[in-house]
GROMACS .gro file of C-alpha atoms in nm:
model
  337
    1UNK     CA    1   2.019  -1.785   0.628
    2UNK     CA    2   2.226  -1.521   0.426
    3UNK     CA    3   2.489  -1.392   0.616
    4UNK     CA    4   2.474  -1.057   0.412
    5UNK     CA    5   2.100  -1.023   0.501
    6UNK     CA    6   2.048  -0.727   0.727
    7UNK     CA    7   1.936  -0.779   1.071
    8UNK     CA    8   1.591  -0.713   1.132
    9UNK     CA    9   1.372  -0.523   1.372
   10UNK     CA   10   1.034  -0.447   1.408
   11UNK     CA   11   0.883  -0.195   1.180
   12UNK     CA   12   0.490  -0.093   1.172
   13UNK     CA   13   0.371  -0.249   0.862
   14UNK     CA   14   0.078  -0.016   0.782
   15UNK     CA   15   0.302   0.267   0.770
   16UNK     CA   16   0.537   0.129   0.529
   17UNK     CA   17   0.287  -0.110   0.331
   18UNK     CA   18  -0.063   0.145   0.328
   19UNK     CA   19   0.200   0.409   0.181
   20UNK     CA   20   0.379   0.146  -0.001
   21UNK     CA   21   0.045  -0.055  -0.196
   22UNK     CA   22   0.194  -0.152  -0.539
   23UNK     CA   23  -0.102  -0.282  -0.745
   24UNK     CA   24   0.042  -0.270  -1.090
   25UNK     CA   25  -0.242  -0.381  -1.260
   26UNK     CA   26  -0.124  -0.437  -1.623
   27UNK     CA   27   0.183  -0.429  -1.843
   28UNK     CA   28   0.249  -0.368  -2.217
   29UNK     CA   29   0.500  -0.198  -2.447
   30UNK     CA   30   0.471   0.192  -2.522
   31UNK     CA   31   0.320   0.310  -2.862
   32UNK     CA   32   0.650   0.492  -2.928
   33UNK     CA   33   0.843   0.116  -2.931
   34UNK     CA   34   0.582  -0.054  -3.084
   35UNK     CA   35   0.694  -0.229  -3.455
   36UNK     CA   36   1.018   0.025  -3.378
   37UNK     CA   37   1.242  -0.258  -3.340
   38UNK     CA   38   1.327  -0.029  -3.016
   39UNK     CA   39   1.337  -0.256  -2.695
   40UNK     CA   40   0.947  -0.237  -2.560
   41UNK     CA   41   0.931  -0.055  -2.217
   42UNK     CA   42   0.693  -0.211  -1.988
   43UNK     CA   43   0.435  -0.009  -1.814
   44UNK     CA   44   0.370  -0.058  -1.448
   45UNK     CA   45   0.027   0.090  -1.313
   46UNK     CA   46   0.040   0.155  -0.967
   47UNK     CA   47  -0.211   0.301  -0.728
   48UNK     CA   48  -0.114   0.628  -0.628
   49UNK     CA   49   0.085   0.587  -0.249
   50UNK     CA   50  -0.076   0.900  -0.077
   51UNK     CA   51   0.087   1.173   0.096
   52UNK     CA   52   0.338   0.956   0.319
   53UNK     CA   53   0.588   0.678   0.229
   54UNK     CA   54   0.822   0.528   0.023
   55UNK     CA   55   0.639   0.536  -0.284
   56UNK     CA   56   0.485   0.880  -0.264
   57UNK     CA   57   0.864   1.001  -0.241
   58UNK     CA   58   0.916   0.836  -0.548
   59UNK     CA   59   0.624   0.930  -0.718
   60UNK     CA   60   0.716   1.301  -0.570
   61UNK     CA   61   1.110   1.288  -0.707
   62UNK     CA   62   1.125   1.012  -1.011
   63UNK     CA   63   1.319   0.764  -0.848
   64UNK     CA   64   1.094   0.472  -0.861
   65UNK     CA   65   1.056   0.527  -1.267
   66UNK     CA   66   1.486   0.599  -1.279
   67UNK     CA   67   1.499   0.238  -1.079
   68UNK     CA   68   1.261   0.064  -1.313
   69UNK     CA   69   1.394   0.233  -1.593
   70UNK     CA   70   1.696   0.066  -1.558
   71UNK     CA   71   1.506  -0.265  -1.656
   72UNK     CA   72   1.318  -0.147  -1.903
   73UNK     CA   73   1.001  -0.045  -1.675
   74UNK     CA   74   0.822   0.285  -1.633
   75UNK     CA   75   0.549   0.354  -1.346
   76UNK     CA   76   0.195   0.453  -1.430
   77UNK     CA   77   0.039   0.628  -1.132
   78UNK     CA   78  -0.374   0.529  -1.144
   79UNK     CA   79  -0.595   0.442  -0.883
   80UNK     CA   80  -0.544   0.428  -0.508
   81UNK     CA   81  -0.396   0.234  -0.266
   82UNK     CA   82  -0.641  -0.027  -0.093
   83UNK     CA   83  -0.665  -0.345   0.131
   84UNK     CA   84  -0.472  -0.666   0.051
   85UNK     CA   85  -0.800  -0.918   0.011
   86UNK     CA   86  -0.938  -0.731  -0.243
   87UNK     CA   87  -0.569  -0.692  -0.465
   88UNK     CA   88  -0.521  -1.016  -0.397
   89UNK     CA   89  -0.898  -1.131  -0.568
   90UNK     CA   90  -0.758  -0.854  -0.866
   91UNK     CA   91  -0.422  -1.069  -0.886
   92UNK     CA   92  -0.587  -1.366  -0.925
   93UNK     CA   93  -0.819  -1.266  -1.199
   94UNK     CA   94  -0.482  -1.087  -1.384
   95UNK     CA   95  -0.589  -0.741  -1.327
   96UNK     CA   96  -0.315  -0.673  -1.070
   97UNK     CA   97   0.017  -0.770  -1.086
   98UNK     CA   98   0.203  -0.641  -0.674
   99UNK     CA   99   0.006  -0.583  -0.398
  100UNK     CA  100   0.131  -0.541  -0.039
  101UNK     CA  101  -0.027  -0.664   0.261
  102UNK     CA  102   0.007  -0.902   0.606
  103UNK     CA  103   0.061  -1.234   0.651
  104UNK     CA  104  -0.274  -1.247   0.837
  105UNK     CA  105  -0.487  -1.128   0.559
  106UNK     CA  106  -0.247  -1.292   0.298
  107UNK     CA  107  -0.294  -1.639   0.449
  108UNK     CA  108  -0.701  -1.585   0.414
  109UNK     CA  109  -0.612  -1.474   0.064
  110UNK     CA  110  -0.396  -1.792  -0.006
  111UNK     CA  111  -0.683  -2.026   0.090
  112UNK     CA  112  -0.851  -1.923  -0.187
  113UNK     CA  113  -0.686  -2.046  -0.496
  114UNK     CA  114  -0.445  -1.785  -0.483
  115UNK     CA  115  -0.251  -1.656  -0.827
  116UNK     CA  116   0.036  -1.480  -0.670
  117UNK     CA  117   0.327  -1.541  -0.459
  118UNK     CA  118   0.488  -1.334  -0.147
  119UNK     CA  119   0.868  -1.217  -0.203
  120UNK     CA  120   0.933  -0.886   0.047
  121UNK     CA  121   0.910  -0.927   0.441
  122UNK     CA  122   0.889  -0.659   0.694
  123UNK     CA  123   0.911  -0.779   1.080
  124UNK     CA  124   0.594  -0.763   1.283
  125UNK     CA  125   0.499  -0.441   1.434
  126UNK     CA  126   0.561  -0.425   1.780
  127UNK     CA  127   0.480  -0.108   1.843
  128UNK     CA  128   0.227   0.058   1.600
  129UNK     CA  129  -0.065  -0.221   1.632
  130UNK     CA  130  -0.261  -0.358   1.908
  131UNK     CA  131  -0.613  -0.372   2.072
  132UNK     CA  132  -0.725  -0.003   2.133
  133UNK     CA  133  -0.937   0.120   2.386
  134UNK     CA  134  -1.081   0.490   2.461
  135UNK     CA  135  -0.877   0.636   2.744
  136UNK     CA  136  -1.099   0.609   3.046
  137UNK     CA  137  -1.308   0.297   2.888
  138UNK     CA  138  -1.202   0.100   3.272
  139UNK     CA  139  -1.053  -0.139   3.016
  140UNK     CA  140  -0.710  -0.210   3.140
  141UNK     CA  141  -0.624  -0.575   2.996
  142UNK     CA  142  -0.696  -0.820   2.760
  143UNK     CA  143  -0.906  -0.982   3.065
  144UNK     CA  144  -1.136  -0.703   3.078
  145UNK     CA  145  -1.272  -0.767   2.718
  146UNK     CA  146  -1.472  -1.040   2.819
  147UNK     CA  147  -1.825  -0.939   2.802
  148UNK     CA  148  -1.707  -0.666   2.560
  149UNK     CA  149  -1.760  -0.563   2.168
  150UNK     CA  150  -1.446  -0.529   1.967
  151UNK     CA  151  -1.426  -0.387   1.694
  152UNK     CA  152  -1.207  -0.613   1.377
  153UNK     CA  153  -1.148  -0.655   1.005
  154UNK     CA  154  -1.278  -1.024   0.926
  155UNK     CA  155  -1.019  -1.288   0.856
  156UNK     CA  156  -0.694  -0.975   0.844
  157UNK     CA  157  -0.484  -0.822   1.094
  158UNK     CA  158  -0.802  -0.706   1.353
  159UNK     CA  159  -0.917  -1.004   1.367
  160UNK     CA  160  -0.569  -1.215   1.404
  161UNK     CA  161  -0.493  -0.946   1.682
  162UNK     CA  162  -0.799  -1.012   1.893
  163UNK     CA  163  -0.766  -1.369   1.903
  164UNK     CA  164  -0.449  -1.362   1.956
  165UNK     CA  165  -0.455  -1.162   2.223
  166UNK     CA  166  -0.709  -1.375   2.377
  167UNK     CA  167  -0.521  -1.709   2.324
  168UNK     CA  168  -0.240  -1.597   2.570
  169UNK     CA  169  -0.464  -1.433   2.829
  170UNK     CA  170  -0.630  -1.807   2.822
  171UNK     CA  171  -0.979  -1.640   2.713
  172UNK     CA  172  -1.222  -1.819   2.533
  173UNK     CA  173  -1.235  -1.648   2.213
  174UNK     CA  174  -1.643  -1.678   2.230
  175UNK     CA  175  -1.627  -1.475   2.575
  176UNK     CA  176  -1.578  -1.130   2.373
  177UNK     CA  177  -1.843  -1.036   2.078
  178UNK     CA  178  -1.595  -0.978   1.724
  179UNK     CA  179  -1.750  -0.655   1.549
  180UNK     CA  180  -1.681  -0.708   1.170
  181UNK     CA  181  -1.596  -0.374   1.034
  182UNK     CA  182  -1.405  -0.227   0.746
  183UNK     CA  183  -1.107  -0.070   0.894
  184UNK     CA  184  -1.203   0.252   0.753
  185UNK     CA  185  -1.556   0.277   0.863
  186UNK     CA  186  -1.435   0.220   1.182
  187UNK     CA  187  -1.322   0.515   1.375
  188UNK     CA  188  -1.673   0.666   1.421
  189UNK     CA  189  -1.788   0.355   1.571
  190UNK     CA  190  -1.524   0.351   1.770
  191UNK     CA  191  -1.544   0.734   1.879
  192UNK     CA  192  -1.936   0.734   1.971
  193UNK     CA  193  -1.850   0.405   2.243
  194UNK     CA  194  -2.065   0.123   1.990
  195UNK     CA  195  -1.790  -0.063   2.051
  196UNK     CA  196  -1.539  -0.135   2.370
  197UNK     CA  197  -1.206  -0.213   2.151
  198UNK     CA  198  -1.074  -0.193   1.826
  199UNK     CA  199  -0.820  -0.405   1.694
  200UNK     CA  200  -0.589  -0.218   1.452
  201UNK     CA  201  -0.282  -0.149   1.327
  202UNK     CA  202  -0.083   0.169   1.245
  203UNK     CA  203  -0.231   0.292   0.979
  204UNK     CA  204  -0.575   0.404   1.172
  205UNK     CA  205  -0.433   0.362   1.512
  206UNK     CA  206  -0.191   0.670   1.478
  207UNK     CA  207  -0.445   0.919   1.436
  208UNK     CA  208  -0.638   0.768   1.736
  209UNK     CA  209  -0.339   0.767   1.995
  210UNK     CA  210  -0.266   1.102   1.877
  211UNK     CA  211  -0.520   1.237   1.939
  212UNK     CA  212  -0.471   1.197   2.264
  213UNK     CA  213  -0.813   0.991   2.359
  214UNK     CA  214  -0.742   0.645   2.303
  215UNK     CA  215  -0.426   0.406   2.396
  216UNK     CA  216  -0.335   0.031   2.317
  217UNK     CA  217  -0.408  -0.196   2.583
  218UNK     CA  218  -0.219  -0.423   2.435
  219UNK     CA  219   0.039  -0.376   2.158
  220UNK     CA  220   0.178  -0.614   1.912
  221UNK     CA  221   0.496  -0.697   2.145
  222UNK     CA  222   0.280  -0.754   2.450
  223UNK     CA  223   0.048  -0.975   2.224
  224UNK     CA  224   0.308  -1.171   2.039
  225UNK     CA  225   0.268  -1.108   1.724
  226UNK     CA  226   0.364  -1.257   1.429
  227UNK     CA  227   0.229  -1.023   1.185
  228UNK     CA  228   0.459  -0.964   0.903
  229UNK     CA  229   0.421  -0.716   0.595
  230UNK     CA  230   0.428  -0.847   0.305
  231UNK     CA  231   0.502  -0.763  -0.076
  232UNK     CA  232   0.328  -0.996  -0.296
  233UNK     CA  233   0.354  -1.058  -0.670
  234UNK     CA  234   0.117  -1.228  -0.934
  235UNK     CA  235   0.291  -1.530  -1.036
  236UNK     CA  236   0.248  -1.468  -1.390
  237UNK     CA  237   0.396  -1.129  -1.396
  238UNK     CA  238   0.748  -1.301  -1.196
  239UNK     CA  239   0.736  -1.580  -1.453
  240UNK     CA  240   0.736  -1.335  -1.716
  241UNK     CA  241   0.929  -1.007  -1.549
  242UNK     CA  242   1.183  -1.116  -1.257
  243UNK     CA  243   1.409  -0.849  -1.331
  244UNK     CA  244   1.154  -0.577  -1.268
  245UNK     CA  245   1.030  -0.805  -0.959
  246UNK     CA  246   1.372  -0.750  -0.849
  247UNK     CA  247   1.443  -0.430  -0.931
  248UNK     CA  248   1.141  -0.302  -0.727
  249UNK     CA  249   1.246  -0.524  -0.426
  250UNK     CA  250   1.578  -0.361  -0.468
  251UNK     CA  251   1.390  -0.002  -0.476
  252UNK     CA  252   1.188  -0.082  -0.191
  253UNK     CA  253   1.450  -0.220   0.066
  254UNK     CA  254   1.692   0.082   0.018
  255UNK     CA  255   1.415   0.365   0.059
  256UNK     CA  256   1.291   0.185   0.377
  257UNK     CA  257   1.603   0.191   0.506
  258UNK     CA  258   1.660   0.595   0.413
  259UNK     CA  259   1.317   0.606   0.569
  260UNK     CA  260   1.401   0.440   0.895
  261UNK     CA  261   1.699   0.685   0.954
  262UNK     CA  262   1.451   1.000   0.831
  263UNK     CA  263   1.091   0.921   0.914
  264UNK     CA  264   0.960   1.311   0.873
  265UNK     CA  265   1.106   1.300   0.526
  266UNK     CA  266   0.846   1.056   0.432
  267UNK     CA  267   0.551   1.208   0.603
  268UNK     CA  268   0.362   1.513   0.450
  269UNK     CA  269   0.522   1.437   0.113
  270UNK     CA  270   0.265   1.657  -0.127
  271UNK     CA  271   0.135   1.867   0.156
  272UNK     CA  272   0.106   1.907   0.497
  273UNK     CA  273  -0.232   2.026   0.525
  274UNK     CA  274  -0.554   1.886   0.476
  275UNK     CA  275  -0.722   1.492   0.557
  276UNK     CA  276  -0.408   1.334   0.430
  277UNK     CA  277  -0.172   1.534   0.621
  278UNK     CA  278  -0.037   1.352   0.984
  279UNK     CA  279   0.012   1.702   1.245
  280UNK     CA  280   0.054   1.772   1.567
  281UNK     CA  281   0.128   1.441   1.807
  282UNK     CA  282  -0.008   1.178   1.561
  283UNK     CA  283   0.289   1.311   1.391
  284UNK     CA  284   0.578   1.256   1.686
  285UNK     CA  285   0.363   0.877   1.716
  286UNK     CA  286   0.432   0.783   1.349
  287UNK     CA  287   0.786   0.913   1.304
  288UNK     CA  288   0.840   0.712   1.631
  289UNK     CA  289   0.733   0.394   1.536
  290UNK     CA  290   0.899   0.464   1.181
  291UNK     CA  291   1.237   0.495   1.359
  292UNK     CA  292   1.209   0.219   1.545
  293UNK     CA  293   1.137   0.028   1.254
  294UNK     CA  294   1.356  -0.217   1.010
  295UNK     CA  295   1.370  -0.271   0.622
  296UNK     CA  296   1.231  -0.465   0.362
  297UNK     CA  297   1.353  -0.794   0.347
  298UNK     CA  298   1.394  -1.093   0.165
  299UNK     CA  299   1.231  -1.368   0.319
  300UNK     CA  300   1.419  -1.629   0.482
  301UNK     CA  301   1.353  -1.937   0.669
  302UNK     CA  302   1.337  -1.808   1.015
  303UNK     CA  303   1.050  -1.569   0.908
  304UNK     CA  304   0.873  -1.913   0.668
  305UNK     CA  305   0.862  -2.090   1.035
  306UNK     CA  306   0.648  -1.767   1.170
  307UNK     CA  307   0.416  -1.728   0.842
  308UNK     CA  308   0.352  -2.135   0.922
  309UNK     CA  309   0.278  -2.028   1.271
  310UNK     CA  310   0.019  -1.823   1.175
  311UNK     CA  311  -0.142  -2.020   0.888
  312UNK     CA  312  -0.187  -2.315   1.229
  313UNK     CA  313  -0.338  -2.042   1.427
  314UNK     CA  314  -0.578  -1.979   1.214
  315UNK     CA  315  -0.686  -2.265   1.128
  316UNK     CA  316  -0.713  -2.387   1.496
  317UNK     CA  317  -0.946  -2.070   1.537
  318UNK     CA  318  -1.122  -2.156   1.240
  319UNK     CA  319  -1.113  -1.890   1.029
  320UNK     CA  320  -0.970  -2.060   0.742
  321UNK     CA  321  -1.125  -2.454   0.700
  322UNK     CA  322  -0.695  -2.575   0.723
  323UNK     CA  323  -0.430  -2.505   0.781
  324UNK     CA  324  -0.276  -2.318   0.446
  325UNK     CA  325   0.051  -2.361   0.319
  326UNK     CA  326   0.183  -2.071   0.319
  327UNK     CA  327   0.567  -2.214   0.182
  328UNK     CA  328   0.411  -2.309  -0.111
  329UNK     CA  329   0.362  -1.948  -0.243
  330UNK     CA  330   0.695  -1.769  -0.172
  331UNK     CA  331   0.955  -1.650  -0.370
  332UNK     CA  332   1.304  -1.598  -0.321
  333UNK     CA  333   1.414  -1.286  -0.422
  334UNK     CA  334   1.798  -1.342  -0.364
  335UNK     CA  335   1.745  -1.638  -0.684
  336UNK     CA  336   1.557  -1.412  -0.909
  337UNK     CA  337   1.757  -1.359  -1.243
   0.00000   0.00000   0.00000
């Protein structure tokens, strides 16, 4: 291990990666360069981060473009941020070049001839993901979901969380009925009682526990999980661009760690009004779980024995056909030149 790496704790990984999505999905010189004999700038399209996060600060202030700038990179704002499976199919047909996302729905993503590599880790979340239940459901442990519906994302973080939760409560997984939902269609269902549970992270559970009707049952730490956040890379782009691989890593583990000792600087960044705004006590959740949060990391090999340890757990619930090997498709960030 590095000696010089920081010491991690847990930090939620939707609210760093959902504001944090890089999907940079091309790269090319500016006209003004072109047959200039200037040096080329490349241009890196990124979905726009939202109104929280590390990336709508620097979208908000310039200091992701001075960062990149500094190795001949500029950001191009287009799109919006989205889920990891999805990136990761755009990655491997070259139409995305970062993406971030979890381990759990990265190591679905990696059984499927995968065209990118993971180089950024953020510890699980311990506190800011879990399996919710409506306050007053007479759910009040993972034991009580047998017989229930619950609510998950197939093959990501919902559905790792469930079963999860179920292996250490020694539950059959088949004793509760798995809901497949896209996290955002979710909350209505949710709301109106069509399902018992929902298993979620931050990024849709803060709203819920702030409002003040729902509560985790279990969270991450009771559940043990090993669900990291990761930054992810197509390979071709870190063949061809390490220095900008790097200098984004670089750009990414100092703001989370401004953003860790600031949280409500990073909420509300464009307004603090409106759908995208976080108010009220879904506010005092996030900046919470923010603070109690850690950096972005390089990945070393204590957090490679963890990623394994979910790539076997999923294959001995079957959700992948074997057990993928998730070492295979890592970079080191440190050895980047």
């Amino acid at each position: 291990m590095n000696p010089h790496r920081p010491v991690r704790t847990a930090i939620a990984p939707a609210l760093l990666t959902a504001t944090a999505l890089l999907a940079l999905s091309a790269c090319g010189t500016s006209e003004a360069d072109s047959g200039s004999g200037v040096a080329s700038t490349v241009t890196v399209r990124i979905p726009d981060p939202g109104n929280s996060g590390v990336l709508a600060v620097g979208k908000k202030d310039g200091s992701l473009d001075k960062a990149l700038g500094k190795v001949g990179a500029r950001v191009q704002w287009t799109g919006s941020a989205g889920p990891f499976a999805p990136a990761a199919q755009a990655m491997n047909a070259d139409q995305l070049d970062f993406a971030t996302g979890s381990i759990t729905s990265g190591v679905t993503s990696l059984s499927q001839r995968p065209g990118f590599k993971f180089f950024t880790a953020v510890d699980p979340d311990a506190a800011g993901e879990g399996i919710l239940v409506r306050n007053g459901s007479g759910i009040g442990s993972v034991a009580d979901l047998v017989g229930k519906k619950v609510a998950v994302n197939q093959g990501g973080t919902g559905e790792y969380l469930l079963l999860k939760a179920l292996a250490k409560a020694g539950i059959p997984a088949g004793k509760v009925e798995r809901v497949y939902l896209r996290p955002d269609q979710t909350a209505a269902v949710f709301n109106s009682g069509k399902v018992d549970a929902w298993a979620v992270w931050a990024t849709y559970a803060v709203a819920e526990i702030g409002s003040g009707k729902a509560h985790f049952v279990a969270d991450g730490a009771a559940i043990g999980s090993d669900n990291y956040s990761l930054n992810a890379v197509r390979t071709g782009f870190a063949d061809k661009h390490p220095e900008i691989v790097k200098a984004l890593y670089g750009y990414l583990h100092d703001a989370s760690a401004r953003q860790k000792k600031d949280p409500a600087a990073y909420l509300n960044v464009f307004t603090d009004v409106g759908p995208t705004a976080v108010t009220g006590k879904a506010e005092e959740v996030q900046t919470g779980i923010i603070a109690k949060g850690g950096t972005v990391d390089p990945i070393g090999p204590e957090d490679i024995a963890r990623f394994e340890a979910v790539a076997a757990f999923y294959a001995e619930q079957k959700v992948t056909k074997g057990q993928v090997d998730v070492a295979a498709h890592l970079l080191d960030i440190e050895k980047l030149t």
